[in-house]
CSV table of C-alpha atoms in Angstrom, one decimal:
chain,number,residue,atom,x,y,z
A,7,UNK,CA,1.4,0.7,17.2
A,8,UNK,CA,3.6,0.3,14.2
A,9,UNK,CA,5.4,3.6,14.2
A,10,UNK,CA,8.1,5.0,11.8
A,11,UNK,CA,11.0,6.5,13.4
A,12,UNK,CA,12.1,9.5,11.1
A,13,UNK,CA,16.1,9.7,11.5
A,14,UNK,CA,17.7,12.8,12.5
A,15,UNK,CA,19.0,15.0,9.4
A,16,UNK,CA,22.2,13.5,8.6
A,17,UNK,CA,25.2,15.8,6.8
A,18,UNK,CA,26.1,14.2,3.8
A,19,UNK,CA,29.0,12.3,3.9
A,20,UNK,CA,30.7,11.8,0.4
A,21,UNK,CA,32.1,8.4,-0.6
A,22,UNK,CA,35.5,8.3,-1.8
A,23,UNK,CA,36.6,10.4,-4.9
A,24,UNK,CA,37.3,7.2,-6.2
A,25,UNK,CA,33.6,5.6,-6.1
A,26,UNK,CA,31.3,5.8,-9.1
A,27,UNK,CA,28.0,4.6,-9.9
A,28,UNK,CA,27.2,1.7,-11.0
A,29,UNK,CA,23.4,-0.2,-12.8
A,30,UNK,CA,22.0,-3.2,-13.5
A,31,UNK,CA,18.6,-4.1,-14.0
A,32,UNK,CA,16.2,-6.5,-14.9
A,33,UNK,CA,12.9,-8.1,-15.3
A,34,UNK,CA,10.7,-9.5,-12.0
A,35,UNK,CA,7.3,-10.4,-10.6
A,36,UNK,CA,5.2,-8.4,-14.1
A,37,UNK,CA,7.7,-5.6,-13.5
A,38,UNK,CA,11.0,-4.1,-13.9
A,39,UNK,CA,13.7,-4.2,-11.2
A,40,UNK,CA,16.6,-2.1,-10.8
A,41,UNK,CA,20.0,-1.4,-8.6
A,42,UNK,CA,22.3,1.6,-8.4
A,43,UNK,CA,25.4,1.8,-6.1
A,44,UNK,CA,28.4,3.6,-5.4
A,45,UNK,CA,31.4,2.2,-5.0
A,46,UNK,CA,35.1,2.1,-5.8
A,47,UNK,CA,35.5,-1.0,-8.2
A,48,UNK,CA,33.7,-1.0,-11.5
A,49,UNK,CA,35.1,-4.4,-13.0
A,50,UNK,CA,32.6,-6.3,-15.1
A,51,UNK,CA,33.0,-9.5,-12.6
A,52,UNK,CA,31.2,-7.0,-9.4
A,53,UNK,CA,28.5,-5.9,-11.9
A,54,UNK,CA,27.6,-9.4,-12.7
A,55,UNK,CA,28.1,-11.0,-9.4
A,56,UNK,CA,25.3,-8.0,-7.8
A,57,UNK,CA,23.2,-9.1,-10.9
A,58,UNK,CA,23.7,-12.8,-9.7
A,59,UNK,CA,23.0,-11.7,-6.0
A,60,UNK,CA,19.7,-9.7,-6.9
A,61,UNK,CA,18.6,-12.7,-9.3
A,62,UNK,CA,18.9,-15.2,-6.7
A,63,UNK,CA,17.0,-13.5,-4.1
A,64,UNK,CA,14.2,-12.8,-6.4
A,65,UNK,CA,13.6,-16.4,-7.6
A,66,UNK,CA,13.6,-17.4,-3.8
A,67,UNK,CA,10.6,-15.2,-3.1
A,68,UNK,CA,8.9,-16.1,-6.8
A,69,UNK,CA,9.1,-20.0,-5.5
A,70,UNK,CA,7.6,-18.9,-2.7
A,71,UNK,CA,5.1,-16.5,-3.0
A,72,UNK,CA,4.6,-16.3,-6.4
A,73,UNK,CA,0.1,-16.7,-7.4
A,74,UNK,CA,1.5,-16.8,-11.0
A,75,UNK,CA,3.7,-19.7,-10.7
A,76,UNK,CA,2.0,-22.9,-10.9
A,77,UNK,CA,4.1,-24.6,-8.2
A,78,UNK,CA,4.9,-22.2,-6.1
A,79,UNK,CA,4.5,-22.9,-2.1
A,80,UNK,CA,1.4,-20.3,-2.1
A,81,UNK,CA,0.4,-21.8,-5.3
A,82,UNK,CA,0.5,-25.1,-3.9
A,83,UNK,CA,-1.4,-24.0,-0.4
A,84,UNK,CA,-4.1,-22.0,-2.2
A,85,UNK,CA,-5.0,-25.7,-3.9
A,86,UNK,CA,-4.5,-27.6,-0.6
A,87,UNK,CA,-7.5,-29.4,0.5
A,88,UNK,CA,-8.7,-28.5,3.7
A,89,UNK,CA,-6.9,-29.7,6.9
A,90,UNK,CA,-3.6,-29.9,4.9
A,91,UNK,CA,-0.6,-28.6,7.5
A,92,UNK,CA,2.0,-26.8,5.1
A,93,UNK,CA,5.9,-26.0,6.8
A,94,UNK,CA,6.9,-22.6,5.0
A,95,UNK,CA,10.1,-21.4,4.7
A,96,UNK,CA,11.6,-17.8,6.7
A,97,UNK,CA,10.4,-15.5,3.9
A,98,UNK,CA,6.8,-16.6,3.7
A,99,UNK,CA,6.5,-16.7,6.8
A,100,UNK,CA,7.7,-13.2,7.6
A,101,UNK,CA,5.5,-11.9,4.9
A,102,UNK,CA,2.6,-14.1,6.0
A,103,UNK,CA,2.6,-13.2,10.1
A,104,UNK,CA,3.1,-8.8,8.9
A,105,UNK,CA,-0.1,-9.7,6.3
A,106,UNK,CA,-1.6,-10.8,8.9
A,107,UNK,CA,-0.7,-8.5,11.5
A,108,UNK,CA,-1.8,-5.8,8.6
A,109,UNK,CA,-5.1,-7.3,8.0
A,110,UNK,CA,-5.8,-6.6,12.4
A,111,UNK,CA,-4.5,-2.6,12.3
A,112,UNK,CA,-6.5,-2.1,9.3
A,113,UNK,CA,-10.0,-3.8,10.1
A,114,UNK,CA,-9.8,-6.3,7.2
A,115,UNK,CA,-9.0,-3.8,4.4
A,116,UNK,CA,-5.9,-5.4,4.0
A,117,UNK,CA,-6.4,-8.6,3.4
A,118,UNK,CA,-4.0,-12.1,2.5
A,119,UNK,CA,-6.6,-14.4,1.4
A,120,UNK,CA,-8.7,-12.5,-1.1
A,121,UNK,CA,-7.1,-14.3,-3.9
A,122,UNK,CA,-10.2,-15.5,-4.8
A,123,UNK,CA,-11.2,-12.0,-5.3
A,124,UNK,CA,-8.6,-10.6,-7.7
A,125,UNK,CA,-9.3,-13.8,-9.4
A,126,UNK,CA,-13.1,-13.4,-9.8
A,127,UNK,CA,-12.5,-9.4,-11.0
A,128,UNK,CA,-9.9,-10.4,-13.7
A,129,UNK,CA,-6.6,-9.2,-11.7
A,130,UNK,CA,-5.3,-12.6,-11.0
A,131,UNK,CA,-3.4,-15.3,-12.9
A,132,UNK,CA,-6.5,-16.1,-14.5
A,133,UNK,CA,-8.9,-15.2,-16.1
A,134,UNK,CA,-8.1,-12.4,-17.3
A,135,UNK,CA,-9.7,-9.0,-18.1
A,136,UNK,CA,-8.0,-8.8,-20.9
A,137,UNK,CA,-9.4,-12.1,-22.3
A,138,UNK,CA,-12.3,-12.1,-24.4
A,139,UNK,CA,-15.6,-12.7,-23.5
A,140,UNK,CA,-14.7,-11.5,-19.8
A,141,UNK,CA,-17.2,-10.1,-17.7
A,142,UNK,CA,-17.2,-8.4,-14.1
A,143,UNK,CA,-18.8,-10.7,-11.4
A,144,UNK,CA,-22.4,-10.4,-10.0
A,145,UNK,CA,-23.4,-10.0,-6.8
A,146,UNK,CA,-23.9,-13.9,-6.7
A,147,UNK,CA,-20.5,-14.5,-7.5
A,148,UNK,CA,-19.3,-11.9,-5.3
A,149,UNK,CA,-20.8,-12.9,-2.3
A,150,UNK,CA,-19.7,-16.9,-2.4
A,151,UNK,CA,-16.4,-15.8,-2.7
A,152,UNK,CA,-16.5,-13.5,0.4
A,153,UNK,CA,-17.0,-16.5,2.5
A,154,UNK,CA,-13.5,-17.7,1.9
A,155,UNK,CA,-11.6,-14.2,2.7
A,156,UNK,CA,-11.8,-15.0,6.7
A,157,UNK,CA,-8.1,-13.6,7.3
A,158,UNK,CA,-8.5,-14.7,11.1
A,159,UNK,CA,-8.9,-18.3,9.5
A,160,UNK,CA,-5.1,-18.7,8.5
A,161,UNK,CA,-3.7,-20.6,11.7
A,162,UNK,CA,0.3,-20.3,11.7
A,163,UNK,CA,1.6,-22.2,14.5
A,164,UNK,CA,3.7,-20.2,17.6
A,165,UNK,CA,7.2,-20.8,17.0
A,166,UNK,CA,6.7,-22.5,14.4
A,167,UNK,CA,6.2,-22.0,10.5
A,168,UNK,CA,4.0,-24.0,9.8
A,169,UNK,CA,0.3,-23.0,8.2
A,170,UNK,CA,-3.4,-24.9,8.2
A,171,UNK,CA,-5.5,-24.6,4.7
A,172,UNK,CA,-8.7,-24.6,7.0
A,173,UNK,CA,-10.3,-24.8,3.2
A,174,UNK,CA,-10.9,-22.9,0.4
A,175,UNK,CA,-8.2,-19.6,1.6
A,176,UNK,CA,-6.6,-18.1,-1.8
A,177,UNK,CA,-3.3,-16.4,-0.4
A,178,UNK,CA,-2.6,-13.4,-2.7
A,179,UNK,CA,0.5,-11.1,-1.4
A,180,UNK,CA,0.9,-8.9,-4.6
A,181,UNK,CA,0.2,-6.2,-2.3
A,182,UNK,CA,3.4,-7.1,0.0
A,183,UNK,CA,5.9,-9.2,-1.4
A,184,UNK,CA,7.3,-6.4,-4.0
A,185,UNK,CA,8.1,-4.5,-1.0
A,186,UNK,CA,9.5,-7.6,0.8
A,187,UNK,CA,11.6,-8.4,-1.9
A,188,UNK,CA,13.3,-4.8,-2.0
A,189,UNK,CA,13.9,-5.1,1.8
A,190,UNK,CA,15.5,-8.7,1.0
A,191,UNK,CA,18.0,-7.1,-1.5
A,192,UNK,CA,19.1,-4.3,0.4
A,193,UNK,CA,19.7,-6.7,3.3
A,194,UNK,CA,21.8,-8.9,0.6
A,195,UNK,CA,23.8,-5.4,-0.7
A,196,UNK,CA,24.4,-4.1,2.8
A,197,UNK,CA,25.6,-7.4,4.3
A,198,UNK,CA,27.9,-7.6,1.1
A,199,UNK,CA,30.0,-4.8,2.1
A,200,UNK,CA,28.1,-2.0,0.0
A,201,UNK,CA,26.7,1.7,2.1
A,202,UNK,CA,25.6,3.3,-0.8
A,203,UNK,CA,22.9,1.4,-2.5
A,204,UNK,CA,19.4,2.2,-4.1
A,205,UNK,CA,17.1,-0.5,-4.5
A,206,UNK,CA,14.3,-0.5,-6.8
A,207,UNK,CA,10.9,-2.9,-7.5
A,208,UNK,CA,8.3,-2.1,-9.7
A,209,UNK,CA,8.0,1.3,-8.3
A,210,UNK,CA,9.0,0.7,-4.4
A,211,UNK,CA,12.1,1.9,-3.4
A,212,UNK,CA,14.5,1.8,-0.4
A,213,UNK,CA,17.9,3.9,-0.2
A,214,UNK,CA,20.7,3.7,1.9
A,215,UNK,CA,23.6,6.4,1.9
A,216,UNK,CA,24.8,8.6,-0.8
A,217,UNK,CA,25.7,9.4,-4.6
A,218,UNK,CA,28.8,10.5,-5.4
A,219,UNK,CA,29.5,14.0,-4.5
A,220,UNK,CA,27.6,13.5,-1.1
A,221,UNK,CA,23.9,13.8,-2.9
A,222,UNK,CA,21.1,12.1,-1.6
A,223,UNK,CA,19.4,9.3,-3.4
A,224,UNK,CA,16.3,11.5,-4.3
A,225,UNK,CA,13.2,10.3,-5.5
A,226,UNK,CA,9.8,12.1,-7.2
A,227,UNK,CA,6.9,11.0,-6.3
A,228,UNK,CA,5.0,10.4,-9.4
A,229,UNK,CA,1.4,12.6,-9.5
A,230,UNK,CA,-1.7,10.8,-10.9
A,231,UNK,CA,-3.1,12.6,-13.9
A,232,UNK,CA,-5.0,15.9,-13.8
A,233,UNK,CA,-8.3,15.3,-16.1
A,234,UNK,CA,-10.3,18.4,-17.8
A,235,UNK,CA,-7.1,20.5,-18.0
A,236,UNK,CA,-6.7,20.8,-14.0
A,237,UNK,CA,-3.4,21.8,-13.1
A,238,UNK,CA,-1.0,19.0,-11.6
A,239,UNK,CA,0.6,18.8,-8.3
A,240,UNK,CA,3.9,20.4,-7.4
A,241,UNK,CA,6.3,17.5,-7.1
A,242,UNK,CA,7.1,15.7,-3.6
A,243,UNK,CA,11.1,15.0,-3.4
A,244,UNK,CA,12.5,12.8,-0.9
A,245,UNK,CA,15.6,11.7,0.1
A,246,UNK,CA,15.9,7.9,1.0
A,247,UNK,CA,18.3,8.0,3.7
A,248,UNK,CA,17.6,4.6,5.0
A,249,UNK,CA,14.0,4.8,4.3
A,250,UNK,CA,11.7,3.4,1.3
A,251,UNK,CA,8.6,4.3,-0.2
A,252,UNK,CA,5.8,2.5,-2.3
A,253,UNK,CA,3.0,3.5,-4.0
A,254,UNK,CA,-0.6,2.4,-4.3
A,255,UNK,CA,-3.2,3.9,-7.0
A,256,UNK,CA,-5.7,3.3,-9.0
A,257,UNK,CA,-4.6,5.1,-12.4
A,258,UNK,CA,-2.6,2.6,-13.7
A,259,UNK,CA,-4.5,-0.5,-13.3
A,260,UNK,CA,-7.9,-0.8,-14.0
A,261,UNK,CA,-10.6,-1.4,-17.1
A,262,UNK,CA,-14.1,-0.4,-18.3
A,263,UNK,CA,-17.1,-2.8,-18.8
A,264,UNK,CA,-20.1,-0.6,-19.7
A,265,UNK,CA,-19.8,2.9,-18.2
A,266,UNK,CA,-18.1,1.8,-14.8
A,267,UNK,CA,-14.8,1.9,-14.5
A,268,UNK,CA,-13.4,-1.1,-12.4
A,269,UNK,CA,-10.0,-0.4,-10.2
A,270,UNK,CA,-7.8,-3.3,-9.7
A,271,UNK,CA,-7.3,-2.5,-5.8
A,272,UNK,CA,-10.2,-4.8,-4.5
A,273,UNK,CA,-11.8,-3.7,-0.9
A,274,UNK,CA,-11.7,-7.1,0.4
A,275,UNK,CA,-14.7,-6.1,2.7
A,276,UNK,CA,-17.2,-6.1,0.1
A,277,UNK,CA,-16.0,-8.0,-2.5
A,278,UNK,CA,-15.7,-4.8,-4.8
A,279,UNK,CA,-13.2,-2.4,-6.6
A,280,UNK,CA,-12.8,0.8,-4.7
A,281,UNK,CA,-15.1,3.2,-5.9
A,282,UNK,CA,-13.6,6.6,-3.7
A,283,UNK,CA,-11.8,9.3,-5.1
A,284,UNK,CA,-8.4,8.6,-4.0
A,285,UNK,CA,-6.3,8.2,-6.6
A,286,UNK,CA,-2.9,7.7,-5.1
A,287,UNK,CA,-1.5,6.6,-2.0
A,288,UNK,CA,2.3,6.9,-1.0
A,289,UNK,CA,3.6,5.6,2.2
A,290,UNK,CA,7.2,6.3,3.7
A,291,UNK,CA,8.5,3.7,6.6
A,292,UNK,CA,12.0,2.0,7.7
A,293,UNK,CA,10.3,-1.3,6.1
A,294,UNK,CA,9.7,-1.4,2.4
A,295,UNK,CA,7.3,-4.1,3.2
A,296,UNK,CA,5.4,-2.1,5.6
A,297,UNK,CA,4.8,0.5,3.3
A,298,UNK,CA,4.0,-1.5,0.1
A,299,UNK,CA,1.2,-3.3,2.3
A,300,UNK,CA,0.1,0.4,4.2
A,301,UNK,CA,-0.4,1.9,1.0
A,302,UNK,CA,-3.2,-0.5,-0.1
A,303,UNK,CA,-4.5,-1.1,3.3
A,304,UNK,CA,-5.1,3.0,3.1
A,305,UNK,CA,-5.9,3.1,-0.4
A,306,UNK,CA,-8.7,0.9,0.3
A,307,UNK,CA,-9.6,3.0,3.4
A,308,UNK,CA,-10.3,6.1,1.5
A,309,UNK,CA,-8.7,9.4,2.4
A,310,UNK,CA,-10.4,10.6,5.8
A,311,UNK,CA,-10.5,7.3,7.7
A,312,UNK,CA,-6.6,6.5,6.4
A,313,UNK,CA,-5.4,9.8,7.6
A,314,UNK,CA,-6.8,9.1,11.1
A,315,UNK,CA,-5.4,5.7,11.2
A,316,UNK,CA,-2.1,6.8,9.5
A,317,UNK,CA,-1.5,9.8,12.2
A,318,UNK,CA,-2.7,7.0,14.9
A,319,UNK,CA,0.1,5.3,14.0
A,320,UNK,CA,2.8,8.1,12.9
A,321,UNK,CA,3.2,7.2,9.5
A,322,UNK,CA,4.2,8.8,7.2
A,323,UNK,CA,1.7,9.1,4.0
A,324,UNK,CA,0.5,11.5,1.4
A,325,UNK,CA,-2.5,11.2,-0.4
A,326,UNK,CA,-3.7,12.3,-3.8
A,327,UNK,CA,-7.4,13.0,-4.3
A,328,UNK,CA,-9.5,13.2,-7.8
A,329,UNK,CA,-11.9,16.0,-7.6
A,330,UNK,CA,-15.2,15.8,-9.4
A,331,UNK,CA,-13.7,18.6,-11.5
A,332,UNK,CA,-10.7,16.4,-12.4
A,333,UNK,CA,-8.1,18.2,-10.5
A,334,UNK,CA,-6.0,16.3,-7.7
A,335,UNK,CA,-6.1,17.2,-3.8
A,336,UNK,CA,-3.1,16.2,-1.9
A,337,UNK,CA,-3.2,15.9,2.0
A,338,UNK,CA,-0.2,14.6,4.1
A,339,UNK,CA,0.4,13.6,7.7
A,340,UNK,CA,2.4,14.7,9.9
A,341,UNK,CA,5.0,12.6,10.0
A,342,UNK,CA,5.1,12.9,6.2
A,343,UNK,CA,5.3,16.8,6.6
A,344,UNK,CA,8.7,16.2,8.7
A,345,UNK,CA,10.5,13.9,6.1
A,346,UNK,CA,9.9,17.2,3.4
A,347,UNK,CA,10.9,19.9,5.4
């Protein structure tokens, strides 16, 4: 059981009167990063030696892990013939064994290899489906490249990190590593000597400590759109107290062809977008990781069978719905219900 432990209600403690807030930010991975903390020094030298910090730690985890970058390590296994042994460094192999791990608790609808999946639907490195001329797969198509999504395939030896291309396995961890890398720069801030720090990735956060004046770092979950002049959903507030949170949805990223819309979260079980109405899946956990790859292993689910594995396991998650009319259901778990009241 991979269970969140919610932390008692802490009374804010206020950082010195002394301590401001500090920024920087950048561009990662597609996205946008960005860092807040609070802390007594403001000189131009500690701004630019966090940038350096954050920087480095991201261009470790592009080299590794990157399906955009050409020689990348999982760039370089995805092309592997078969039988090729590959040593991998810490990172990938954390984020390799919890992908795994992930792909078990959720029955396959998390999946590491279906590379070859986003690929063939236009959400990969290439084609694209934003290139002319693309079209959506047939069933042809679809079906030879399910025979090379066998997550039980990838072999990683015990104790070691080391992995097997048993041939033709397209590594893809979009869904993870954004949530990896935000765990991986909080771990850098805090082991720097910083308590109060906000971490941001492309939309997955982690939070640690306090603003000045005591506040909590609070964040809004964003609500999908309401269609046909439905009324939107109140606004869920949390405070990251040591906790982060990533979203999964389809209202973002996906495209037309014809009449059928075409999500770009695959269900790597059938080889198809997901076709539900769940429109927005937000996961809370200790583990930034964790939740980035929850949220798409439930947002493939669909909302009744994700509830009952996300209560199974204590997580905490909220769901948003898309009604036929266009308006937007939300149902939580427990565990989520305790971090908002």
């Amino acid at each position: 059981m991979i269970r969140l432990l919610i932390p008692h209600k802490l009374e804010p403690v206020e950082p010195s009167l002394l301590a401001k807030l500090h920024q920087v930010q950048g561009h990662t991975m597609g996205t946008h990063w960005q860092i807040r903390w609070v802390h007594e020094s403001h000189l131009d030298a500690d701004t630019a030696k966090i940038q350096a910090m954050v920087e480095r730690v991201l261009d470790r985890i592009i080299n590794q892990m990157s399906t955009w970058k050409e020689d990348s390590l999982l760039s370089q296994f995805n092309r592997a013939p078969a039988g090729t042994v590959q040593e991998i460094p810490f990172d990938f192999c954390t984020v390799l064994k919890a992908s795994v791990a992930l792909a078990g608790l959720s029955c396959g609808a998390f999946n590491p290899v279906a590379g070859g999946l986003v690929n063939l639907w236009g959400f990969g490195p290439g084609p694209r489906y934003t290139d002319p001329g693309f079209l959506p797969p047939g069933a042809v198509e679809i079906s030879q490249a399910l025979r090379f999504t066998d997550w039980s395939a990838l072999r990683v030896e015990n104790g070691t990190c080391h992995i097997t291309q048993t041939g033709g396995l397209s590594l893809d961890f979009s869904a993870i590593a954004k949530g990896y890398a935000v765990d991986c720069i909080a771990d850098a801030l805090l082991a720097s000597g910083l308590q109060h720090v906000m971490v941001e990735v492309g939309g997955e956060f982690r939070g640690h400590g306090f603003r000045p004046g005591g506040l909590p770092w609070w964040i809004d979950l964003e609500n999908p759109p309401a269609f046909n002049h439905a009324q939107d959903l109140v606004l869920n507030r949390l405070a990251l107290h040591g906790l982060a949170v990533a979203t999964s949805g389809d209202y973002r990223r996906h495209y037309q062809y014809q009449d059928q819309i075409y999500s770009h979260t695959i269900d790597p079980r059938n080889g198809r977008p997901i076709e539900h109405g769940l429109a927005s899946v937000s996961v809370v956990h200790a583990s930034c990781m964790w939740a980035d790859g929850w949220a798409t292993a439930l947002n493939v689910l669909g909302v009744h069978t994700a509830r009952e594995l996300a209560i199974q396991h204590e997580i905490a998650v909220r769901f948003v719905e898309r009604l036929h009319d266009g308006s937007l259901l939300e149902t939580i778990t427990p565990a989520f219900r305790e971090l908002t009241t």
